[in-house]
Amino acid sequence: MTDEKKTFIIRMLWYLVAAAIFALIIPIIFNVCKANDVTKIGFVMFGFDMIFSVLVGLYAGKNDDSWIPLLFFPILFVITAGSFFMGILRVVAVIYLAASLLAYGITKK
């Protein structure tokens, strides 16, 4: 395996780990703390998760990474949204993907 391939795989794994943290760990923490729905939706969905989506897009575009890792978080969010949020809120994953792609496009050379 070449060094480029190893670097690519390691970067993709880091994107996946970060996406898992924001799609799984943070909602679990808010559930354990017994946060109400308004707090979960406000802070988690439109706070942490939106900022994370934009930062991932900016980072990937700045480092000339592939657009593929931008899909990790929205996909994990769709899978886990039914457990932590109201099921209809899975639609927000499209907004996260759009925010990531827009940030990616802004920083792409």
Short mmCIF file of N, CA and C in Angstrom, two decimals:
data_model
loop_
_atom_site.label_atom_id
_atom_site.label_comp_id
_atom_site.label_asym_id
_atom_site.label_seq_id
_atom_site.Cartn_x
_atom_site.Cartn_y
_atom_site.Cartn_z
N MET A 1 0.83 -1.17 0.00
CA MET A 1 0.00 0.00 0.00
C MET A 1 0.88 1.24 0.00
N THR A 2 0.54 2.19 -0.84
CA THR A 2 1.35 3.40 -0.93
C THR A 2 1.04 4.34 0.23
N ASP A 3 1.92 5.29 0.41
CA ASP A 3 1.73 6.26 1.49
C ASP A 3 0.50 7.13 1.25
N GLU A 4 0.22 7.43 -0.01
CA GLU A 4 -0.97 8.23 -0.32
C GLU A 4 -2.24 7.50 0.07
N LYS A 5 -2.28 6.21 -0.23
CA LYS A 5 -3.47 5.43 0.12
C LYS A 5 -3.65 5.34 1.63
N LYS A 6 -2.55 5.13 2.34
CA LYS A 6 -2.61 5.06 3.80
C LYS A 6 -3.11 6.37 4.38
N THR A 7 -2.59 7.47 3.87
CA THR A 7 -3.00 8.78 4.35
C THR A 7 -4.48 9.01 4.07
N PHE A 8 -4.94 8.62 2.88
CA PHE A 8 -6.34 8.77 2.52
C PHE A 8 -7.23 7.97 3.46
N ILE A 9 -6.86 6.73 3.73
CA ILE A 9 -7.66 5.87 4.61
C ILE A 9 -7.69 6.43 6.02
N ILE A 10 -6.57 6.89 6.52
CA ILE A 10 -6.51 7.45 7.87
C ILE A 10 -7.37 8.71 7.97
N ARG A 11 -7.31 9.56 6.95
CA ARG A 11 -8.14 10.76 6.95
C ARG A 11 -9.63 10.42 6.94
N MET A 12 -10.00 9.44 6.12
CA MET A 12 -11.41 9.03 6.06
C MET A 12 -11.87 8.47 7.40
N LEU A 13 -11.01 7.73 8.06
CA LEU A 13 -11.35 7.20 9.38
C LEU A 13 -11.54 8.32 10.39
N TRP A 14 -10.72 9.35 10.34
CA TRP A 14 -10.88 10.48 11.25
C TRP A 14 -12.17 11.23 10.99
N TYR A 15 -12.51 11.40 9.71
CA TYR A 15 -13.81 12.01 9.39
C TYR A 15 -14.95 11.17 9.95
N LEU A 16 -14.84 9.86 9.81
CA LEU A 16 -15.88 8.95 10.29
C LEU A 16 -16.00 8.99 11.82
N VAL A 17 -14.88 9.03 12.50
CA VAL A 17 -14.89 9.10 13.97
C VAL A 17 -15.52 10.43 14.43
N ALA A 18 -15.15 11.52 13.81
CA ALA A 18 -15.73 12.81 14.19
C ALA A 18 -17.23 12.82 13.92
N ALA A 19 -17.65 12.26 12.80
CA ALA A 19 -19.08 12.20 12.48
C ALA A 19 -19.82 11.34 13.50
N ALA A 20 -19.21 10.24 13.90
CA ALA A 20 -19.84 9.37 14.90
C ALA A 20 -19.99 10.08 16.24
N ILE A 21 -19.00 10.86 16.61
CA ILE A 21 -19.08 11.60 17.87
C ILE A 21 -20.25 12.57 17.84
N PHE A 22 -20.39 13.31 16.75
CA PHE A 22 -21.46 14.30 16.69
C PHE A 22 -22.83 13.69 16.41
N ALA A 23 -22.87 12.52 15.78
CA ALA A 23 -24.16 11.89 15.50
C ALA A 23 -24.61 10.96 16.62
N LEU A 24 -23.68 10.46 17.41
CA LEU A 24 -24.03 9.48 18.46
C LEU A 24 -23.75 9.96 19.87
N ILE A 25 -22.53 10.38 20.13
CA ILE A 25 -22.09 10.67 21.50
C ILE A 25 -22.79 11.91 22.07
N ILE A 26 -22.82 12.99 21.32
CA ILE A 26 -23.43 14.21 21.84
C ILE A 26 -24.92 14.02 22.13
N PRO A 27 -25.70 13.39 21.24
CA PRO A 27 -27.11 13.14 21.59
C PRO A 27 -27.27 12.23 22.81
N ILE A 28 -26.38 11.27 22.97
CA ILE A 28 -26.45 10.40 24.16
C ILE A 28 -26.20 11.23 25.42
N ILE A 29 -25.23 12.12 25.38
CA ILE A 29 -24.94 12.97 26.54
C ILE A 29 -26.16 13.82 26.89
N PHE A 30 -26.81 14.40 25.89
CA PHE A 30 -27.99 15.22 26.16
C PHE A 30 -29.14 14.37 26.69
N ASN A 31 -29.27 13.13 26.22
CA ASN A 31 -30.32 12.26 26.75
C ASN A 31 -30.05 11.85 28.19
N VAL A 32 -28.79 11.58 28.52
CA VAL A 32 -28.44 11.22 29.89
C VAL A 32 -28.68 12.40 30.83
N CYS A 33 -28.43 13.58 30.35
CA CYS A 33 -28.68 14.78 31.16
C CYS A 33 -30.16 15.16 31.20
N LYS A 34 -30.99 14.39 30.52
CA LYS A 34 -32.44 14.59 30.49
C LYS A 34 -32.82 15.99 30.00
N ALA A 35 -32.18 16.37 28.91
CA ALA A 35 -32.51 17.66 28.30
C ALA A 35 -33.87 17.56 27.62
N ASN A 36 -34.59 18.66 27.63
CA ASN A 36 -35.91 18.65 26.98
C ASN A 36 -35.74 18.75 25.46
N ASP A 37 -36.84 18.58 24.74
CA ASP A 37 -36.77 18.56 23.28
C ASP A 37 -36.29 19.88 22.70
N VAL A 38 -36.69 20.97 23.30
CA VAL A 38 -36.27 22.28 22.79
C VAL A 38 -34.75 22.42 22.90
N THR A 39 -34.20 22.01 24.01
CA THR A 39 -32.75 22.09 24.20
C THR A 39 -32.04 21.17 23.22
N LYS A 40 -32.54 19.95 23.08
CA LYS A 40 -31.89 19.01 22.16
C LYS A 40 -31.93 19.53 20.73
N ILE A 41 -33.07 20.02 20.32
CA ILE A 41 -33.19 20.50 18.95
C ILE A 41 -32.38 21.78 18.75
N GLY A 42 -32.46 22.68 19.71
CA GLY A 42 -31.75 23.95 19.59
C GLY A 42 -30.25 23.82 19.65
N PHE A 43 -29.76 23.18 20.69
CA PHE A 43 -28.32 23.09 20.87
C PHE A 43 -27.67 22.02 19.99
N VAL A 44 -28.25 20.84 20.00
CA VAL A 44 -27.62 19.75 19.27
C VAL A 44 -27.79 19.92 17.77
N MET A 45 -29.03 20.07 17.32
CA MET A 45 -29.27 20.06 15.88
C MET A 45 -28.86 21.34 15.18
N PHE A 46 -29.19 22.49 15.76
CA PHE A 46 -28.89 23.73 15.08
C PHE A 46 -27.70 24.45 15.70
N GLY A 47 -27.09 23.86 16.69
CA GLY A 47 -25.89 24.41 17.28
C GLY A 47 -24.69 23.57 16.91
N PHE A 48 -24.46 22.55 17.69
CA PHE A 48 -23.28 21.70 17.50
C PHE A 48 -23.24 21.07 16.11
N ASP A 49 -24.32 20.47 15.69
CA ASP A 49 -24.31 19.72 14.44
C ASP A 49 -24.16 20.62 13.22
N MET A 50 -24.80 21.77 13.22
CA MET A 50 -24.67 22.67 12.08
C MET A 50 -23.26 23.23 12.00
N ILE A 51 -22.71 23.62 13.14
CA ILE A 51 -21.34 24.12 13.16
C ILE A 51 -20.38 23.03 12.70
N PHE A 52 -20.59 21.82 13.17
CA PHE A 52 -19.74 20.70 12.76
C PHE A 52 -19.81 20.49 11.25
N SER A 53 -21.00 20.54 10.68
CA SER A 53 -21.16 20.34 9.24
C SER A 53 -20.38 21.38 8.45
N VAL A 54 -20.49 22.62 8.87
CA VAL A 54 -19.79 23.70 8.17
C VAL A 54 -18.27 23.54 8.34
N LEU A 55 -17.83 23.24 9.54
CA LEU A 55 -16.39 23.08 9.78
C LEU A 55 -15.80 21.91 8.99
N VAL A 56 -16.53 20.83 8.89
CA VAL A 56 -16.05 19.68 8.10
C VAL A 56 -15.92 20.09 6.63
N GLY A 57 -16.91 20.81 6.13
CA GLY A 57 -16.84 21.27 4.75
C GLY A 57 -15.67 22.21 4.51
N LEU A 58 -15.45 23.13 5.43
CA LEU A 58 -14.33 24.05 5.31
C LEU A 58 -12.99 23.31 5.37
N TYR A 59 -12.87 22.39 6.31
CA TYR A 59 -11.63 21.63 6.47
C TYR A 59 -11.34 20.77 5.24
N ALA A 60 -12.35 20.07 4.75
CA ALA A 60 -12.15 19.19 3.59
C ALA A 60 -11.80 20.01 2.35
N GLY A 61 -12.45 21.14 2.16
CA GLY A 61 -12.15 21.97 1.00
C GLY A 61 -10.77 22.60 1.08
N LYS A 62 -10.40 23.05 2.27
CA LYS A 62 -9.11 23.69 2.45
C LYS A 62 -7.97 22.71 2.23
N ASN A 63 -8.16 21.46 2.65
CA ASN A 63 -7.10 20.45 2.53
C ASN A 63 -7.21 19.63 1.25
N ASP A 64 -8.04 20.06 0.32
CA ASP A 64 -8.24 19.37 -0.96
C ASP A 64 -8.59 17.90 -0.78
N ASP A 65 -9.38 17.61 0.24
CA ASP A 65 -9.87 16.24 0.44
C ASP A 65 -11.07 16.00 -0.47
N SER A 66 -11.43 14.76 -0.57
CA SER A 66 -12.59 14.38 -1.37
C SER A 66 -13.87 14.89 -0.71
N TRP A 67 -14.94 14.97 -1.47
CA TRP A 67 -16.24 15.36 -0.94
C TRP A 67 -16.93 14.19 -0.24
N ILE A 68 -16.42 13.00 -0.38
CA ILE A 68 -17.04 11.80 0.18
C ILE A 68 -17.22 11.88 1.71
N PRO A 69 -16.24 12.36 2.48
CA PRO A 69 -16.45 12.41 3.93
C PRO A 69 -17.58 13.35 4.36
N LEU A 70 -17.99 14.23 3.47
CA LEU A 70 -19.10 15.12 3.80
C LEU A 70 -20.41 14.35 3.92
N LEU A 71 -20.44 13.15 3.38
CA LEU A 71 -21.63 12.31 3.46
C LEU A 71 -21.73 11.54 4.78
N PHE A 72 -20.61 11.36 5.46
CA PHE A 72 -20.59 10.53 6.67
C PHE A 72 -21.56 11.02 7.73
N PHE A 73 -21.46 12.29 8.07
CA PHE A 73 -22.29 12.81 9.15
C PHE A 73 -23.79 12.78 8.82
N PRO A 74 -24.21 13.28 7.65
CA PRO A 74 -25.66 13.20 7.37
C PRO A 74 -26.20 11.77 7.37
N ILE A 75 -25.42 10.84 6.87
CA ILE A 75 -25.88 9.44 6.86
C ILE A 75 -26.01 8.90 8.28
N LEU A 76 -25.00 9.14 9.11
CA LEU A 76 -25.08 8.69 10.51
C LEU A 76 -26.21 9.41 11.25
N PHE A 77 -26.43 10.65 10.94
CA PHE A 77 -27.52 11.39 11.58
C PHE A 77 -28.87 10.78 11.22
N VAL A 78 -29.06 10.46 9.95
CA VAL A 78 -30.32 9.84 9.53
C VAL A 78 -30.54 8.51 10.25
N ILE A 79 -29.48 7.74 10.42
CA ILE A 79 -29.59 6.45 11.09
C ILE A 79 -29.96 6.61 12.56
N THR A 80 -29.38 7.59 13.22
CA THR A 80 -29.57 7.73 14.66
C THR A 80 -30.65 8.72 15.06
N ALA A 81 -31.15 9.52 14.15
CA ALA A 81 -32.11 10.57 14.51
C ALA A 81 -33.39 10.01 15.12
N GLY A 82 -33.83 8.87 14.67
CA GLY A 82 -35.05 8.28 15.21
C GLY A 82 -34.92 7.90 16.68
N SER A 83 -33.70 7.60 17.12
CA SER A 83 -33.49 7.21 18.51
C SER A 83 -33.43 8.39 19.46
N PHE A 84 -32.90 9.51 19.00
CA PHE A 84 -32.66 10.63 19.89
C PHE A 84 -33.61 11.81 19.67
N PHE A 85 -34.13 11.92 18.47
CA PHE A 85 -35.00 13.04 18.13
C PHE A 85 -36.29 12.50 17.55
N MET A 86 -37.20 13.41 17.26
CA MET A 86 -38.43 13.00 16.58
C MET A 86 -38.04 12.55 15.17
N GLY A 87 -38.65 11.48 14.70
CA GLY A 87 -38.29 10.88 13.43
C GLY A 87 -38.33 11.82 12.24
N ILE A 88 -39.27 12.76 12.25
CA ILE A 88 -39.40 13.69 11.12
C ILE A 88 -38.18 14.59 10.99
N LEU A 89 -37.43 14.74 12.04
CA LEU A 89 -36.27 15.63 12.01
C LEU A 89 -35.10 15.04 11.21
N ARG A 90 -35.27 13.84 10.68
CA ARG A 90 -34.24 13.27 9.81
C ARG A 90 -34.03 14.12 8.57
N VAL A 91 -35.03 14.89 8.22
CA VAL A 91 -34.94 15.76 7.04
C VAL A 91 -33.83 16.79 7.21
N VAL A 92 -33.48 17.10 8.43
CA VAL A 92 -32.43 18.08 8.71
C VAL A 92 -31.10 17.61 8.15
N ALA A 93 -30.92 16.33 7.94
CA ALA A 93 -29.68 15.81 7.37
C ALA A 93 -29.40 16.42 6.00
N VAL A 94 -30.43 16.74 5.26
CA VAL A 94 -30.26 17.38 3.96
C VAL A 94 -29.67 18.79 4.15
N ILE A 95 -30.11 19.47 5.19
CA ILE A 95 -29.58 20.80 5.48
C ILE A 95 -28.11 20.69 5.88
N TYR A 96 -27.76 19.69 6.68
CA TYR A 96 -26.36 19.48 7.07
C TYR A 96 -25.50 19.20 5.85
N LEU A 97 -25.99 18.36 4.95
CA LEU A 97 -25.25 18.05 3.74
C LEU A 97 -25.08 19.29 2.87
N ALA A 98 -26.13 20.07 2.73
CA ALA A 98 -26.04 21.30 1.94
C ALA A 98 -25.04 22.28 2.56
N ALA A 99 -25.07 22.43 3.88
CA ALA A 99 -24.13 23.34 4.55
C ALA A 99 -22.69 22.87 4.35
N SER A 100 -22.46 21.58 4.46
CA SER A 100 -21.11 21.04 4.25
C SER A 100 -20.63 21.26 2.83
N LEU A 101 -21.51 20.98 1.87
CA LEU A 101 -21.13 21.14 0.47
C LEU A 101 -20.89 22.61 0.11
N LEU A 102 -21.69 23.51 0.66
CA LEU A 102 -21.47 24.93 0.41
C LEU A 102 -20.14 25.40 1.01
N ALA A 103 -19.86 24.98 2.23
CA ALA A 103 -18.58 25.35 2.86
C ALA A 103 -17.41 24.73 2.10
N TYR A 104 -17.59 23.51 1.62
CA TYR A 104 -16.57 22.83 0.84
C TYR A 104 -16.29 23.60 -0.45
N GLY A 105 -17.36 24.00 -1.12
CA GLY A 105 -17.20 24.74 -2.37
C GLY A 105 -16.57 26.11 -2.20
N ILE A 106 -16.85 26.75 -1.07
CA ILE A 106 -16.28 28.08 -0.81
C ILE A 106 -14.76 28.01 -0.68
N THR A 107 -14.26 26.97 -0.03
CA THR A 107 -12.83 26.90 0.24
C THR A 107 -12.06 26.12 -0.82
N LYS A 108 -12.75 25.46 -1.72
CA LYS A 108 -12.08 24.68 -2.76
C LYS A 108 -11.38 25.63 -3.72
N LYS A 109 -10.20 25.26 -4.12
CA LYS A 109 -9.41 26.13 -5.02
C LYS A 109 -9.83 25.95 -6.45
#
